[in-house]
Amino acid sequence: DAKTTQPPSMDCAEGRAANLPCNHSTISGNEYVYWYRQIHSQGPQYIIHGLKNNETNEMASLIITEDRKSSTLILPHATLRDTAVYYCIISNFGNEKLTFGTGTRLTIIP
Amino acid sequence: GAVVSQHPSWVICKSGTSVKIECRSLDFQATTMFWYRQFPKQSLMLMATSNEGSKATYEQGVEKDKFLINHASLTLSTLTVTSAHPEDSSFYICSATGPLVREQFFGPGTRLTVL
């Protein structure tokens, strides 16, 4: 699976959009970009995934660059409950084993 | 999303004893379950992959005789930590998925403390 690079930490003001970047320059054509988050002392939670096109669901939006070498997860209106570690993971199929990197620790500031 | 439960949510045991952790998929058939371990301030590390009715596949460096995994049904997988020692103290997390599912659903985790 392709390796990902994420900033170790980010802050975002409550109510503002949180934009979390991820670099995955070695991604191959059939690999998806997955985002999970882990709130302290809980199991990870699936957020969103995409292949080429931008995706949106009730939790977030995923913007993937045209060359697919990077992506951005957008939480449109961050709340304090969005404080968590966010993991960007590259996977052929979401139902195969996942390799978790160090992720980005997002802190929402009141 | 689908719900995955783990039991117990936390356990404290004496060194040398064995501990069993259950992982259940509550509303879908989980043909594959994964077991992860997470030490404080670290990321999740995959321990093993279990497919229903088959022997588990362990990651390099994980002792299969120490961490016994059973996936006897489509809704239940168990992880037994045998002869636990303090260095086995960790946060154990399972996830479940199936052939028609594009993501993994994670349990809430089990915190094991070995005294």
mmCIF file of N, CA and C in Angstrom, chain A residues 1 4 28 50 58-59 71 84 100 102 107 110:
data_model
loop_
_atom_site.group_PDB
_atom_site.id
_atom_site.type_symbol
_atom_site.label_atom_id
_atom_site.label_comp_id
_atom_site.label_asym_id
_atom_site.label_seq_id
_atom_site.Cartn_x
_atom_site.Cartn_y
_atom_site.Cartn_z
ATOM 1 N N ASP A 1 0.834 -1.193 0.000
ATOM 2 C CA ASP A 1 0.000 0.000 0.000
ATOM 3 C C ASP A 1 0.873 1.248 0.000
ATOM 4 N N THR A 4 1.626 7.387 3.253
ATOM 5 C CA THR A 4 1.016 8.708 3.348
ATOM 6 C C THR A 4 1.817 9.597 4.276
ATOM 7 N N SER A 28 -1.252 4.086 -6.386
ATOM 8 C CA SER A 28 -1.415 3.462 -7.695
ATOM 9 C C SER A 28 -2.862 3.620 -8.158
ATOM 10 N N GLY A 50 -12.503 7.807 -1.272
ATOM 11 C CA GLY A 50 -12.685 8.185 -2.667
ATOM 12 C C GLY A 50 -11.584 7.607 -3.537
ATOM 13 N N GLU A 58 -22.309 13.154 4.990
ATOM 14 C CA GLU A 58 -22.829 13.973 6.081
ATOM 15 C C GLU A 58 -21.738 14.411 7.056
ATOM 16 N N MET A 59 -20.605 13.762 7.007
ATOM 17 C CA MET A 59 -19.537 14.107 7.943
ATOM 18 C C MET A 59 -18.525 15.076 7.349
ATOM 19 N N SER A 71 -4.532 14.712 -1.176
ATOM 20 C CA SER A 71 -5.956 14.913 -0.934
ATOM 21 C C SER A 71 -6.136 15.784 0.302
ATOM 22 N N ALA A 84 -9.721 15.063 17.462
ATOM 23 C CA ALA A 84 -9.379 13.655 17.300
ATOM 24 C C ALA A 84 -8.084 13.537 16.506
ATOM 25 N N PHE A 100 -2.071 1.977 9.547
ATOM 26 C CA PHE A 100 -2.262 3.292 10.144
ATOM 27 C C PHE A 100 -0.911 3.979 10.314
ATOM 28 N N THR A 102 0.902 7.854 11.489
ATOM 29 C CA THR A 102 0.835 8.625 12.734
ATOM 30 C C THR A 102 -0.333 9.604 12.763
ATOM 31 N N THR A 107 -7.047 19.670 16.836
ATOM 32 C CA THR A 107 -7.630 20.240 18.049
ATOM 33 C C THR A 107 -8.539 21.383 17.657
ATOM 34 N N PRO A 110 -12.176 26.449 21.166
ATOM 35 C CA PRO A 110 -13.439 27.195 21.362
ATOM 36 C C PRO A 110 -13.300 28.661 20.969
#
